[in-house]
Amino acid sequence: MNTKCKNHCIECTVVSCANHSQTENYCALDKINIGTQESHPTDVRCTNCNSFVPKSEG
Ligand code: SF4
């Protein structure tokens, strides 16, 4: 498994992201960008991590 350093400032459980540390529930990036797909976000589900990169299969 390709493990990365974890950033304790960014907790994340999206293990299917290529930027996830894999060993614990943290992101490995120094910083991330968060955005929304809504014009007027009203709920946590309205927000997205724009730094997400799909992990390649295999
Ligand atoms: S880039 Fe976003 S989705 Fe991916 S591990 Fe980091 S915080 Fe999670």
PDB file of N, CA, C and O and ligand atoms in Angstrom:
ATOM      1  N   MET A   1       0.858  -1.201   0.000  1.00  0.00           N
ATOM      2  CA  MET A   1       0.000   0.000   0.000  1.00  0.00           C
ATOM      3  C   MET A   1       0.890   1.246   0.000  1.00  0.00           C
ATOM      4  O   MET A   1       1.867   1.333   0.723  1.00  0.00           O
ATOM      5  N   ASN A   2       0.520   2.203  -0.814  1.00  0.00           N
ATOM      6  CA  ASN A   2       1.279   3.445  -0.880  1.00  0.00           C
ATOM      7  C   ASN A   2       0.795   4.387   0.217  1.00  0.00           C
ATOM      8  O   ASN A   2      -0.272   4.972   0.121  1.00  0.00           O
ATOM      9  N   THR A   3       1.579   4.543   1.295  1.00  0.00           N
ATOM     10  CA  THR A   3       1.167   5.395   2.397  1.00  0.00           C
ATOM     11  C   THR A   3       1.823   6.764   2.272  1.00  0.00           C
ATOM     12  O   THR A   3       2.904   6.898   1.723  1.00  0.00           O
ATOM     13  N   LYS A   4       1.167   7.769   2.836  1.00  0.00           N
ATOM     14  CA  LYS A   4       1.659   9.138   2.764  1.00  0.00           C
ATOM     15  C   LYS A   4       1.655   9.730   4.161  1.00  0.00           C
ATOM     16  O   LYS A   4       1.008   9.218   5.058  1.00  0.00           O
ATOM     17  N   CYS A   5       2.359  10.853   4.325  1.00  0.00           N
ATOM     18  CA  CYS A   5       2.315  11.562   5.596  1.00  0.00           C
ATOM     19  C   CYS A   5       0.900  12.073   5.821  1.00  0.00           C
ATOM     20  O   CYS A   5       0.177  12.366   4.883  1.00  0.00           O
ATOM     21  N   LYS A   6       0.518  12.169   7.085  1.00  0.00           N
ATOM     22  CA  LYS A   6      -0.827  12.670   7.371  1.00  0.00           C
ATOM     23  C   LYS A   6      -0.765  14.081   7.922  1.00  0.00           C
ATOM     24  O   LYS A   6       0.147  14.418   8.674  1.00  0.00           O
ATOM     25  N   ASN A   7      -1.742  14.880   7.554  1.00  0.00           N
ATOM     26  CA  ASN A   7      -1.872  16.238   8.047  1.00  0.00           C
ATOM     27  C   ASN A   7      -2.917  16.222   9.157  1.00  0.00           C
ATOM     28  O   ASN A   7      -4.110  16.055   8.889  1.00  0.00           O
ATOM     29  N   HIS A   8      -2.459  16.386  10.409  1.00  0.00           N
ATOM     30  CA  HIS A   8      -3.379  16.298  11.546  1.00  0.00           C
ATOM     31  C   HIS A   8      -4.402  17.423  11.575  1.00  0.00           C
ATOM     32  O   HIS A   8      -5.347  17.375  12.366  1.00  0.00           O
ATOM     33  N   CYS A   9      -4.217  18.430  10.750  1.00  0.00           N
ATOM     34  CA  CYS A   9      -5.182  19.536  10.689  1.00  0.00           C
ATOM     35  C   CYS A   9      -6.366  19.200   9.788  1.00  0.00           C
ATOM     36  O   CYS A   9      -7.358  19.919   9.799  1.00  0.00           O
ATOM     37  N   ILE A  10      -6.231  18.131   8.980  1.00  0.00           N
ATOM     38  CA  ILE A  10      -7.295  17.811   8.023  1.00  0.00           C
ATOM     39  C   ILE A  10      -7.734  16.366   8.209  1.00  0.00           C
ATOM     40  O   ILE A  10      -7.135  15.437   7.676  1.00  0.00           O
ATOM     41  N   GLU A  11      -8.774  16.157   9.028  1.00  0.00           N
ATOM     42  CA  GLU A  11      -9.350  14.823   9.165  1.00  0.00           C
ATOM     43  C   GLU A  11     -10.193  14.507   7.939  1.00  0.00           C
ATOM     44  O   GLU A  11     -10.917  15.376   7.444  1.00  0.00           O
ATOM     45  N   CYS A  12     -10.117  13.284   7.463  1.00  0.00           N
ATOM     46  CA  CYS A  12     -10.895  12.883   6.296  1.00  0.00           C
ATOM     47  C   CYS A  12     -11.056  11.372   6.292  1.00  0.00           C
ATOM     48  O   CYS A  12     -10.126  10.643   6.644  1.00  0.00           O
ATOM     49  N   THR A  13     -12.226  10.914   5.897  1.00  0.00           N
ATOM     50  CA  THR A  13     -12.493   9.477   5.847  1.00  0.00           C
ATOM     51  C   THR A  13     -12.674   8.978   4.414  1.00  0.00           C
ATOM     52  O   THR A  13     -13.084   7.837   4.206  1.00  0.00           O
ATOM     53  N   VAL A  14     -12.374   9.807   3.453  1.00  0.00           N
ATOM     54  CA  VAL A  14     -12.575   9.436   2.042  1.00  0.00           C
ATOM     55  C   VAL A  14     -11.363   8.636   1.546  1.00  0.00           C
ATOM     56  O   VAL A  14     -10.464   9.155   0.882  1.00  0.00           O
ATOM     57  N   VAL A  15     -11.353   7.356   1.884  1.00  0.00           N
ATOM     58  CA  VAL A  15     -10.183   6.524   1.559  1.00  0.00           C
ATOM     59  C   VAL A  15     -10.061   6.242   0.060  1.00  0.00           C
ATOM     60  O   VAL A  15      -9.019   5.779  -0.393  1.00  0.00           O
ATOM     61  N   SER A  16     -11.102   6.522  -0.687  1.00  0.00           N
ATOM     62  CA  SER A  16     -11.014   6.333  -2.138  1.00  0.00           C
ATOM     63  C   SER A  16     -10.328   7.505  -2.830  1.00  0.00           C
ATOM     64  O   SER A  16     -10.168   7.493  -4.045  1.00  0.00           O
ATOM     65  N   CYS A  17      -9.893   8.493  -2.062  1.00  0.00           N
ATOM     66  CA  CYS A  17      -9.168   9.646  -2.620  1.00  0.00           C
ATOM     67  C   CYS A  17      -7.671   9.346  -2.638  1.00  0.00           C
ATOM     68  O   CYS A  17      -7.117   8.822  -1.668  1.00  0.00           O
ATOM     69  N   ALA A  18      -7.018   9.696  -3.722  1.00  0.00           N
ATOM     70  CA  ALA A  18      -5.573   9.463  -3.867  1.00  0.00           C
ATOM     71  C   ALA A  18      -4.759  10.287  -2.880  1.00  0.00           C
ATOM     72  O   ALA A  18      -3.604   9.969  -2.602  1.00  0.00           O
ATOM     73  N   ASN A  19      -5.348  11.339  -2.317  1.00  0.00           N
ATOM     74  CA  ASN A  19      -4.633  12.191  -1.366  1.00  0.00           C
ATOM     75  C   ASN A  19      -4.817  11.759   0.087  1.00  0.00           C
ATOM     76  O   ASN A  19      -4.248  12.372   0.994  1.00  0.00           O
ATOM     77  N   HIS A  20      -5.589  10.706   0.320  1.00  0.00           N
ATOM     78  CA  HIS A  20      -5.803  10.222   1.689  1.00  0.00           C
ATOM     79  C   HIS A  20      -4.540   9.524   2.202  1.00  0.00           C
ATOM     80  O   HIS A  20      -3.825   8.877   1.423  1.00  0.00           O
ATOM     81  N   SER A  21      -4.254   9.656   3.499  1.00  0.00           N
ATOM     82  CA  SER A  21      -3.021   9.065   4.050  1.00  0.00           C
ATOM     83  C   SER A  21      -3.071   7.540   4.064  1.00  0.00           C
ATOM     84  O   SER A  21      -2.040   6.888   4.160  1.00  0.00           O
ATOM     85  N   GLN A  22      -4.291   6.974   4.017  1.00  0.00           N
ATOM     86  CA  GLN A  22      -4.530   5.531   3.980  1.00  0.00           C
ATOM     87  C   GLN A  22      -4.345   4.835   5.332  1.00  0.00           C
ATOM     88  O   GLN A  22      -5.097   3.929   5.658  1.00  0.00           O
ATOM     89  N   THR A  23      -3.367   5.221   6.125  1.00  0.00           N
ATOM     90  CA  THR A  23      -3.130   4.530   7.387  1.00  0.00           C
ATOM     91  C   THR A  23      -4.081   5.005   8.482  1.00  0.00           C
ATOM     92  O   THR A  23      -4.468   4.237   9.349  1.00  0.00           O
ATOM     93  N   GLU A  24      -4.413   6.279   8.485  1.00  0.00           N
ATOM     94  CA  GLU A  24      -5.355   6.842   9.439  1.00  0.00           C
ATOM     95  C   GLU A  24      -6.265   7.806   8.695  1.00  0.00           C
ATOM     96  O   GLU A  24      -6.022   8.133   7.535  1.00  0.00           O
ATOM     97  N   ASN A  25      -7.315   8.288   9.393  1.00  0.00           N
ATOM     98  CA  ASN A  25      -8.300   9.121   8.719  1.00  0.00           C
ATOM     99  C   ASN A  25      -7.869  10.580   8.635  1.00  0.00           C
ATOM    100  O   ASN A  25      -8.453  11.466   9.274  1.00  0.00           O
ATOM    101  N   TYR A  26      -6.828  10.799   7.851  1.00  0.00           N
ATOM    102  CA  TYR A  26      -6.334  12.157   7.605  1.00  0.00           C
ATOM    103  C   TYR A  26      -5.978  12.324   6.138  1.00  0.00           C
ATOM    104  O   TYR A  26      -5.613  11.360   5.452  1.00  0.00           O
ATOM    105  N   CYS A  27      -6.055  13.566   5.695  1.00  0.00           N
ATOM    106  CA  CYS A  27      -5.590  13.936   4.365  1.00  0.00           C
ATOM    107  C   CYS A  27      -4.067  14.095   4.415  1.00  0.00           C
ATOM    108  O   CYS A  27      -3.497  14.439   5.459  1.00  0.00           O
ATOM    109  N   ALA A  28      -3.411  13.847   3.303  1.00  0.00           N
ATOM    110  CA  ALA A  28      -1.950  13.972   3.244  1.00  0.00           C
ATOM    111  C   ALA A  28      -1.502  15.305   2.633  1.00  0.00           C
ATOM    112  O   ALA A  28      -0.311  15.593   2.589  1.00  0.00           O
ATOM    113  N   LEU A  29      -2.442  16.107   2.174  1.00  0.00           N
ATOM    114  CA  LEU A  29      -2.062  17.383   1.565  1.00  0.00           C
ATOM    115  C   LEU A  29      -1.762  18.439   2.626  1.00  0.00           C
ATOM    116  O   LEU A  29      -2.228  18.349   3.757  1.00  0.00           O
ATOM    117  N   ASP A  30      -0.984  19.447   2.262  1.00  0.00           N
ATOM    118  CA  ASP A  30      -0.706  20.572   3.157  1.00  0.00           C
ATOM    119  C   ASP A  30      -1.935  21.455   3.322  1.00  0.00           C
ATOM    120  O   ASP A  30      -2.149  22.065   4.367  1.00  0.00           O
ATOM    121  N   LYS A  31      -2.715  21.555   2.253  1.00  0.00           N
ATOM    122  CA  LYS A  31      -3.948  22.342   2.311  1.00  0.00           C
ATOM    123  C   LYS A  31      -4.913  21.761   1.295  1.00  0.00           C
ATOM    124  O   LYS A  31      -4.518  21.076   0.348  1.00  0.00           O
ATOM    125  N   ILE A  32      -6.210  22.022   1.513  1.00  0.00           N
ATOM    126  CA  ILE A  32      -7.241  21.552   0.592  1.00  0.00           C
ATOM    127  C   ILE A  32      -8.148  22.716   0.234  1.00  0.00           C
ATOM    128  O   ILE A  32      -8.151  23.755   0.919  1.00  0.00           O
ATOM    129  N   ASN A  33      -8.919  22.524  -0.810  1.00  0.00           N
ATOM    130  CA  ASN A  33      -9.889  23.535  -1.220  1.00  0.00           C
ATOM    131  C   ASN A  33     -11.281  22.954  -1.068  1.00  0.00           C
ATOM    132  O   ASN A  33     -11.572  21.874  -1.601  1.00  0.00           O
ATOM    133  N   ILE A  34     -12.136  23.652  -0.332  1.00  0.00           N
ATOM    134  CA  ILE A  34     -13.524  23.236  -0.136  1.00  0.00           C
ATOM    135  C   ILE A  34     -14.443  24.188  -0.879  1.00  0.00           C
ATOM    136  O   ILE A  34     -14.240  25.405  -0.846  1.00  0.00           O
ATOM    137  N   GLY A  35     -15.427  23.629  -1.533  1.00  0.00           N
ATOM    138  CA  GLY A  35     -16.381  24.456  -2.263  1.00  0.00           C
ATOM    139  C   GLY A  35     -17.777  23.888  -2.132  1.00  0.00           C
ATOM    140  O   GLY A  35     -18.041  23.018  -1.307  1.00  0.00           O
ATOM    141  N   THR A  36     -18.666  24.393  -2.960  1.00  0.00           N
ATOM    142  CA  THR A  36     -20.050  23.935  -2.947  1.00  0.00           C
ATOM    143  C   THR A  36     -20.603  23.882  -4.364  1.00  0.00           C
ATOM    144  O   THR A  36     -20.160  24.640  -5.232  1.00  0.00           O
ATOM    145  N   GLN A  37     -21.533  22.977  -4.567  1.00  0.00           N
ATOM    146  CA  GLN A  37     -22.210  22.892  -5.860  1.00  0.00           C
ATOM    147  C   GLN A  37     -23.534  23.640  -5.834  1.00  0.00           C
ATOM    148  O   GLN A  37     -24.244  23.675  -6.819  1.00  0.00           O
ATOM    149  N   GLU A  38     -23.842  24.236  -4.675  1.00  0.00           N
ATOM    150  CA  GLU A  38     -25.125  24.924  -4.515  1.00  0.00           C
ATOM    151  C   GLU A  38     -24.936  26.438  -4.583  1.00  0.00           C
ATOM    152  O   GLU A  38     -23.883  26.962  -4.238  1.00  0.00           O
ATOM    153  N   SER A  39     -25.984  27.133  -5.009  1.00  0.00           N
ATOM    154  CA  SER A  39     -25.918  28.595  -5.023  1.00  0.00           C
ATOM    155  C   SER A  39     -26.124  29.165  -3.613  1.00  0.00           C
ATOM    156  O   SER A  39     -25.599  30.223  -3.278  1.00  0.00           O
ATOM    157  N   HIS A  40     -26.885  28.421  -2.775  1.00  0.00           N
ATOM    158  CA  HIS A  40     -27.106  28.850  -1.398  1.00  0.00           C
ATOM    159  C   HIS A  40     -26.980  27.622  -0.486  1.00  0.00           C
ATOM    160  O   HIS A  40     -27.998  27.035  -0.095  1.00  0.00           O
ATOM    161  N   PRO A  41     -25.754  27.210  -0.144  1.00  0.00           N
ATOM    162  CA  PRO A  41     -25.573  26.006   0.672  1.00  0.00           C
ATOM    163  C   PRO A  41     -26.228  26.146   2.043  1.00  0.00           C
ATOM    164  O   PRO A  41     -26.090  27.175   2.709  1.00  0.00           O
ATOM    165  N   THR A  42     -26.963  25.099   2.449  1.00  0.00           N
ATOM    166  CA  THR A  42     -27.697  25.142   3.717  1.00  0.00           C
ATOM    167  C   THR A  42     -27.408  23.945   4.605  1.00  0.00           C
ATOM    168  O   THR A  42     -27.953  23.845   5.705  1.00  0.00           O
ATOM    169  N   ASP A  43     -26.562  23.017   4.141  1.00  0.00           N
ATOM    170  CA  ASP A  43     -26.378  21.766   4.853  1.00  0.00           C
ATOM    171  C   ASP A  43     -24.970  21.253   4.564  1.00  0.00           C
ATOM    172  O   ASP A  43     -24.371  21.597   3.551  1.00  0.00           O
ATOM    173  N   VAL A  44     -24.440  20.421   5.460  1.00  0.00           N
ATOM    174  CA  VAL A  44     -23.102  19.872   5.270  1.00  0.00           C
ATOM    175  C   VAL A  44     -22.981  19.124   3.942  1.00  0.00           C
ATOM    176  O   VAL A  44     -21.914  19.086   3.325  1.00  0.00           O
ATOM    177  N   ARG A  45     -24.090  18.542   3.486  1.00  0.00           N
ATOM    178  CA  ARG A  45     -24.060  17.780   2.235  1.00  0.00           C
ATOM    179  C   ARG A  45     -23.900  18.668   1.013  1.00  0.00           C
ATOM    180  O   ARG A  45     -23.695  18.183  -0.091  1.00  0.00           O
ATOM    181  N   CYS A  46     -23.992  19.965   1.207  1.00  0.00           N
ATOM    182  CA  CYS A  46     -23.834  20.904   0.086  1.00  0.00           C
ATOM    183  C   CYS A  46     -22.370  21.239  -0.185  1.00  0.00           C
ATOM    184  O   CYS A  46     -22.068  21.946  -1.139  1.00  0.00           O
ATOM    185  N   THR A  47     -21.464  20.754   0.661  1.00  0.00           N
ATOM    186  CA  THR A  47     -20.055  21.120   0.512  1.00  0.00           C
ATOM    187  C   THR A  47     -19.248  19.962  -0.058  1.00  0.00           C
ATOM    188  O   THR A  47     -19.578  18.796   0.124  1.00  0.00           O
ATOM    189  N   ASN A  48     -18.186  20.311  -0.748  1.00  0.00           N
ATOM    190  CA  ASN A  48     -17.349  19.313  -1.415  1.00  0.00           C
ATOM    191  C   ASN A  48     -15.880  19.633  -1.191  1.00  0.00           C
ATOM    192  O   ASN A  48     -15.500  20.798  -1.099  1.00  0.00           O
ATOM    193  N   CYS A  49     -15.073  18.579  -1.192  1.00  0.00           N
ATOM    194  CA  CYS A  49     -13.628  18.782  -1.240  1.00  0.00           C
ATOM    195  C   CYS A  49     -13.221  18.839  -2.708  1.00  0.00           C
ATOM    196  O   CYS A  49     -13.280  17.837  -3.418  1.00  0.00           O
ATOM    197  N   ASN A  50     -12.789  20.007  -3.141  1.00  0.00           N
ATOM    198  CA  ASN A  50     -12.384  20.168  -4.542  1.00  0.00           C
ATOM    199  C   ASN A  50     -10.987  19.620  -4.803  1.00  0.00           C
ATOM    200  O   ASN A  50     -10.546  19.578  -5.953  1.00  0.00           O
ATOM    201  N   SER A  51     -10.297  19.208  -3.742  1.00  0.00           N
ATOM    202  CA  SER A  51      -8.961  18.627  -3.902  1.00  0.00           C
ATOM    203  C   SER A  51      -9.014  17.108  -4.083  1.00  0.00           C
ATOM    204  O   SER A  51      -7.983  16.465  -4.219  1.00  0.00           O
ATOM    205  N   PHE A  52     -10.216  16.565  -4.068  1.00  0.00           N
ATOM    206  CA  PHE A  52     -10.392  15.118  -4.246  1.00  0.00           C
ATOM    207  C   PHE A  52      -9.830  14.662  -5.588  1.00  0.00           C
ATOM    208  O   PHE A  52     -10.071  15.282  -6.621  1.00  0.00           O
ATOM    209  N   VAL A  53      -9.072  13.569  -5.555  1.00  0.00           N
ATOM    210  CA  VAL A  53      -8.566  12.938  -6.772  1.00  0.00           C
ATOM    211  C   VAL A  53      -8.890  11.454  -6.655  1.00  0.00           C
ATOM    212  O   VAL A  53      -8.504  10.806  -5.672  1.00  0.00           O
ATOM    213  N   PRO A  54      -9.617  10.889  -7.609  1.00  0.00           N
ATOM    214  CA  PRO A  54      -9.959   9.475  -7.511  1.00  0.00           C
ATOM    215  C   PRO A  54      -8.708   8.596  -7.528  1.00  0.00           C
ATOM    216  O   PRO A  54      -7.782   8.836  -8.303  1.00  0.00           O
ATOM    217  N   LYS A  55      -8.699   7.628  -6.612  1.00  0.00           N
ATOM    218  CA  LYS A  55      -7.575   6.714  -6.543  1.00  0.00           C
ATOM    219  C   LYS A  55      -7.660   5.743  -7.718  1.00  0.00           C
ATOM    220  O   LYS A  55      -8.723   5.176  -7.976  1.00  0.00           O
ATOM    221  N   SER A  56      -6.571   5.541  -8.407  1.00  0.00           N
ATOM    222  CA  SER A  56      -6.599   4.637  -9.559  1.00  0.00           C
ATOM    223  C   SER A  56      -6.773   3.204  -9.100  1.00  0.00           C
ATOM    224  O   SER A  56      -6.254   2.808  -8.048  1.00  0.00           O
ATOM    225  N   GLU A  57      -7.487   2.445  -9.856  1.00  0.00           N
ATOM    226  CA  GLU A  57      -7.746   1.039  -9.508  1.00  0.00           C
ATOM    227  C   GLU A  57      -6.491   0.216  -9.705  1.00  0.00           C
ATOM    228  O   GLU A  57      -5.663   0.500 -10.556  1.00  0.00           O
ATOM    229  N   GLY A  58      -6.399  -0.862  -8.914  1.00  0.00           N
ATOM    230  CA  GLY A  58      -5.280  -1.791  -9.066  1.00  0.00           C
ATOM    231  C   GLY A  58      -4.108  -1.220  -8.438  1.00  0.00           C
ATOM    232  O   GLY A  58      -3.057  -1.438  -8.295  1.00  0.00           O
TER     233      GLY A  58
HETATM  234  S1  SF4 B   1      -8.112  15.785  -0.886  1.00  0.00           S
HETATM  235 FE1  SF4 B   1     -10.065  16.053   0.198  1.00  0.00          FE
HETATM  236  S2  SF4 B   1     -11.161  14.110  -0.089  1.00  0.00           S
HETATM  237 FE2  SF4 B   1      -9.009  13.757  -0.586  1.00  0.00          FE
HETATM  238  S3  SF4 B   1      -8.103  12.992   1.323  1.00  0.00           S
HETATM  239 FE3  SF4 B   1      -7.793  15.225   1.258  1.00  0.00          FE
HETATM  240  S4  SF4 B   1      -9.538  16.083   2.361  1.00  0.00           S
HETATM  241 FE4  SF4 B   1     -10.037  13.968   1.851  1.00  0.00          FE
END
